mmCIF file of C-alpha atoms in Angstrom:
data_model
loop_
_atom_site.group_PDB
_atom_site.id
_atom_site.type_symbol
_atom_site.label_atom_id
_atom_site.label_comp_id
_atom_site.label_asym_id
_atom_site.label_seq_id
_atom_site.Cartn_x
_atom_site.Cartn_y
_atom_site.Cartn_z
ATOM 1 C CA UNK A 27 9.947 18.865 18.308
ATOM 2 C CA UNK A 28 8.378 19.099 14.879
ATOM 3 C CA UNK A 29 6.383 16.185 13.517
ATOM 4 C CA UNK A 30 4.889 15.534 10.079
ATOM 5 C CA UNK A 31 1.295 16.694 9.571
ATOM 6 C CA UNK A 32 -1.391 14.319 8.339
ATOM 7 C CA UNK A 33 -3.623 15.620 5.578
ATOM 8 C CA UNK A 34 -6.271 14.346 3.182
ATOM 9 C CA UNK A 35 -7.121 15.010 -0.450
ATOM 10 C CA UNK A 36 -10.220 14.257 -2.506
ATOM 11 C CA UNK A 37 -9.976 13.218 -6.151
ATOM 12 C CA UNK A 38 -13.179 13.581 -8.162
ATOM 13 C CA UNK A 39 -13.268 12.739 -11.863
ATOM 14 C CA UNK A 40 -16.115 13.801 -14.134
ATOM 15 C CA UNK A 41 -15.821 12.691 -17.722
ATOM 16 C CA UNK A 42 -12.386 13.793 -18.895
ATOM 17 C CA UNK A 43 -11.826 16.345 -16.127
ATOM 18 C CA UNK A 44 -10.574 16.280 -12.542
ATOM 19 C CA UNK A 45 -11.685 18.620 -9.745
ATOM 20 C CA UNK A 46 -8.867 20.961 -8.744
ATOM 21 C CA UNK A 47 -8.532 24.050 -6.551
ATOM 22 C CA UNK A 48 -6.179 26.968 -7.002
ATOM 23 C CA UNK A 49 -4.486 27.527 -3.632
ATOM 24 C CA UNK A 50 -4.896 30.933 -1.956
ATOM 25 C CA UNK A 51 -2.312 30.361 0.803
ATOM 26 C CA UNK A 52 1.379 29.481 1.025
ATOM 27 C CA UNK A 53 3.306 27.316 0.452
ATOM 28 C CA UNK A 54 1.534 26.626 -2.870
ATOM 29 C CA UNK A 55 -0.322 29.900 -3.411
ATOM 30 C CA UNK A 56 -1.538 30.227 -7.005
ATOM 31 C CA UNK A 57 -0.914 26.563 -7.850
ATOM 32 C CA UNK A 58 -3.544 23.999 -8.783
ATOM 33 C CA UNK A 59 -3.935 21.121 -6.333
ATOM 34 C CA UNK A 60 -6.213 18.331 -5.257
ATOM 35 C CA UNK A 61 -8.697 19.806 -2.757
ATOM 36 C CA UNK A 62 -8.048 18.847 0.846
ATOM 37 C CA UNK A 63 -6.192 19.816 3.982
ATOM 38 C CA UNK A 64 -5.077 18.947 7.495
ATOM 39 C CA UNK A 65 -6.647 16.359 9.753
ATOM 40 C CA UNK A 66 -7.503 18.064 13.051
ATOM 41 C CA UNK A 67 -6.811 16.429 16.423
ATOM 42 C CA UNK A 68 -9.650 14.044 17.335
ATOM 43 C CA UNK A 69 -11.058 14.052 13.795
ATOM 44 C CA UNK A 70 -11.267 10.893 11.698
ATOM 45 C CA UNK A 71 -9.609 10.875 8.281
ATOM 46 C CA UNK A 72 -12.995 10.571 6.530
ATOM 47 C CA UNK A 73 -14.504 13.400 8.603
ATOM 48 C CA UNK A 74 -11.504 15.593 7.755
ATOM 49 C CA UNK A 75 -11.891 14.776 4.066
ATOM 50 C CA UNK A 76 -15.601 15.630 4.057
ATOM 51 C CA UNK A 77 -14.958 18.876 5.985
ATOM 52 C CA UNK A 78 -12.071 20.001 3.775
ATOM 53 C CA UNK A 79 -13.957 19.227 0.563
ATOM 54 C CA UNK A 80 -16.956 21.238 1.773
ATOM 55 C CA UNK A 81 -14.722 24.125 2.904
ATOM 56 C CA UNK A 82 -12.708 24.299 -0.321
ATOM 57 C CA UNK A 83 -15.258 23.317 -2.962
ATOM 58 C CA UNK A 84 -18.759 23.527 -1.474
ATOM 59 C CA UNK A 85 -19.296 19.834 -2.268
ATOM 60 C CA UNK A 86 -20.508 17.093 0.038
ATOM 61 C CA UNK A 87 -18.501 13.985 -0.887
ATOM 62 C CA UNK A 88 -18.403 10.264 -0.222
ATOM 63 C CA UNK A 89 -14.891 8.795 0.130
ATOM 64 C CA UNK A 90 -14.800 5.611 -1.949
ATOM 65 C CA UNK A 91 -11.245 4.244 -1.896
ATOM 66 C CA UNK A 92 -7.681 5.165 -1.068
ATOM 67 C CA UNK A 93 -5.851 6.255 -4.210
ATOM 68 C CA UNK A 94 -2.371 6.929 -2.784
ATOM 69 C CA UNK A 95 -0.400 8.039 0.237
ATOM 70 C CA UNK A 96 1.800 10.988 -0.720
ATOM 71 C CA UNK A 97 4.621 12.211 1.500
ATOM 72 C CA UNK A 98 5.940 15.676 0.716
ATOM 73 C CA UNK A 99 9.080 16.999 2.392
ATOM 74 C CA UNK A 100 10.514 20.433 1.648
ATOM 75 C CA UNK A 101 11.944 23.250 3.693
ATOM 76 C CA UNK A 102 9.599 23.930 6.620
ATOM 77 C CA UNK A 103 6.995 21.494 5.263
ATOM 78 C CA UNK A 104 6.460 17.787 5.944
ATOM 79 C CA UNK A 105 3.061 16.284 5.175
ATOM 80 C CA UNK A 106 1.741 12.765 4.768
ATOM 81 C CA UNK A 107 -1.357 13.066 2.568
ATOM 82 C CA UNK A 108 -3.971 10.371 2.080
ATOM 83 C CA UNK A 109 -5.613 10.953 -1.308
ATOM 84 C CA UNK A 110 -9.024 9.344 -1.756
ATOM 85 C CA UNK A 111 -11.207 8.821 -4.811
ATOM 86 C CA UNK A 112 -14.541 10.457 -3.977
ATOM 87 C CA UNK A 113 -17.993 10.816 -5.447
ATOM 88 C CA UNK A 114 -20.249 13.848 -5.077
ATOM 89 C CA UNK A 115 -23.226 13.436 -2.736
ATOM 90 C CA UNK A 116 -24.486 17.025 -2.986
ATOM 91 C CA UNK A 117 -23.625 20.692 -2.695
ATOM 92 C CA UNK A 118 -22.744 23.325 -5.256
ATOM 93 C CA UNK A 119 -19.243 23.783 -6.667
ATOM 94 C CA UNK A 120 -17.681 27.067 -5.543
ATOM 95 C CA UNK A 121 -14.301 28.324 -4.377
ATOM 96 C CA UNK A 122 -13.973 29.223 -0.706
ATOM 97 C CA UNK A 123 -11.614 31.328 1.386
ATOM 98 C CA UNK A 124 -8.961 28.581 1.125
ATOM 99 C CA UNK A 125 -9.121 28.548 -2.683
ATOM 100 C CA UNK A 126 -8.895 31.207 -5.380
ATOM 101 C CA UNK A 127 -10.797 28.944 -7.775
ATOM 102 C CA UNK A 128 -12.387 25.489 -7.842
ATOM 103 C CA UNK A 129 -13.287 23.767 -11.079
ATOM 104 C CA UNK A 130 -13.056 20.635 -13.163
ATOM 105 C CA UNK A 131 -9.968 20.822 -15.370
ATOM 106 C CA UNK A 132 -8.523 18.759 -18.178
ATOM 107 C CA UNK A 133 -5.054 17.867 -16.849
ATOM 108 C CA UNK A 134 -3.544 18.618 -20.253
ATOM 109 C CA UNK A 135 -4.613 22.265 -19.850
ATOM 110 C CA UNK A 136 -2.612 22.845 -16.652
ATOM 111 C CA UNK A 137 0.811 24.402 -17.112
ATOM 112 C CA UNK A 138 3.560 22.314 -15.506
ATOM 113 C CA UNK A 139 4.748 25.210 -13.327
ATOM 114 C CA UNK A 140 1.256 25.574 -11.794
ATOM 115 C CA UNK A 141 1.033 22.114 -10.200
ATOM 116 C CA UNK A 142 3.304 19.782 -8.268
ATOM 117 C CA UNK A 143 4.995 17.397 -10.729
ATOM 118 C CA UNK A 144 4.239 14.519 -8.355
ATOM 119 C CA UNK A 145 0.528 15.390 -8.251
ATOM 120 C CA UNK A 146 0.295 15.825 -12.012
ATOM 121 C CA UNK A 147 2.047 12.510 -12.689
ATOM 122 C CA UNK A 148 -0.116 10.674 -10.146
ATOM 123 C CA UNK A 149 -3.367 12.084 -11.567
ATOM 124 C CA UNK A 150 -2.409 11.380 -15.191
ATOM 125 C CA UNK A 151 -1.461 7.790 -14.357
ATOM 126 C CA UNK A 152 -4.698 7.218 -12.468
ATOM 127 C CA UNK A 153 -6.792 8.857 -15.166
ATOM 128 C CA UNK A 154 -5.111 6.777 -17.893
ATOM 129 C CA UNK A 155 -5.602 3.542 -15.928
ATOM 130 C CA UNK A 156 -1.871 3.024 -15.405
ATOM 131 C CA UNK A 157 -0.564 1.244 -12.300
ATOM 132 C CA UNK A 158 -0.024 3.633 -9.420
ATOM 133 C CA UNK A 159 2.205 3.005 -6.413
ATOM 134 C CA UNK A 160 0.321 3.192 -3.137
ATOM 135 C CA UNK A 161 3.083 5.268 -1.517
ATOM 136 C CA UNK A 162 4.665 8.269 -3.275
ATOM 137 C CA UNK A 163 7.413 10.492 -1.851
ATOM 138 C CA UNK A 164 8.416 13.972 -3.043
ATOM 139 C CA UNK A 165 11.503 15.506 -1.422
ATOM 140 C CA UNK A 166 12.905 18.930 -2.297
ATOM 141 C CA UNK A 167 15.056 20.791 0.204
#
């Protein structure tokens, strides 16, 4: 029996830019995304977030608040992702083996085909101070 996977994402805003990673693995290889990944069995959500952020970006982060819960369902893929606003505690920004690139990007510079429309809309709304639903679902089969 297949079950949805739980994952975490870390949103860090500096000035007018948001930290993004370019995925190196399927299903979103080559696309920009919020850094993060799967919660491992026995790991707390915050521990998973700190681990994934260090693995993908080289940054030690402090989770500050829940931004949104995003459910993504597509062929062979069902994730429930808890995206948190984070601040940087330390480390040095660098891409890792899970990411082709990691950098702060102006959302207006990202081409629409290089990011999930749901992610882009969510980040733009948050950045612009617009109301954001706590739960967001993206289904494409």
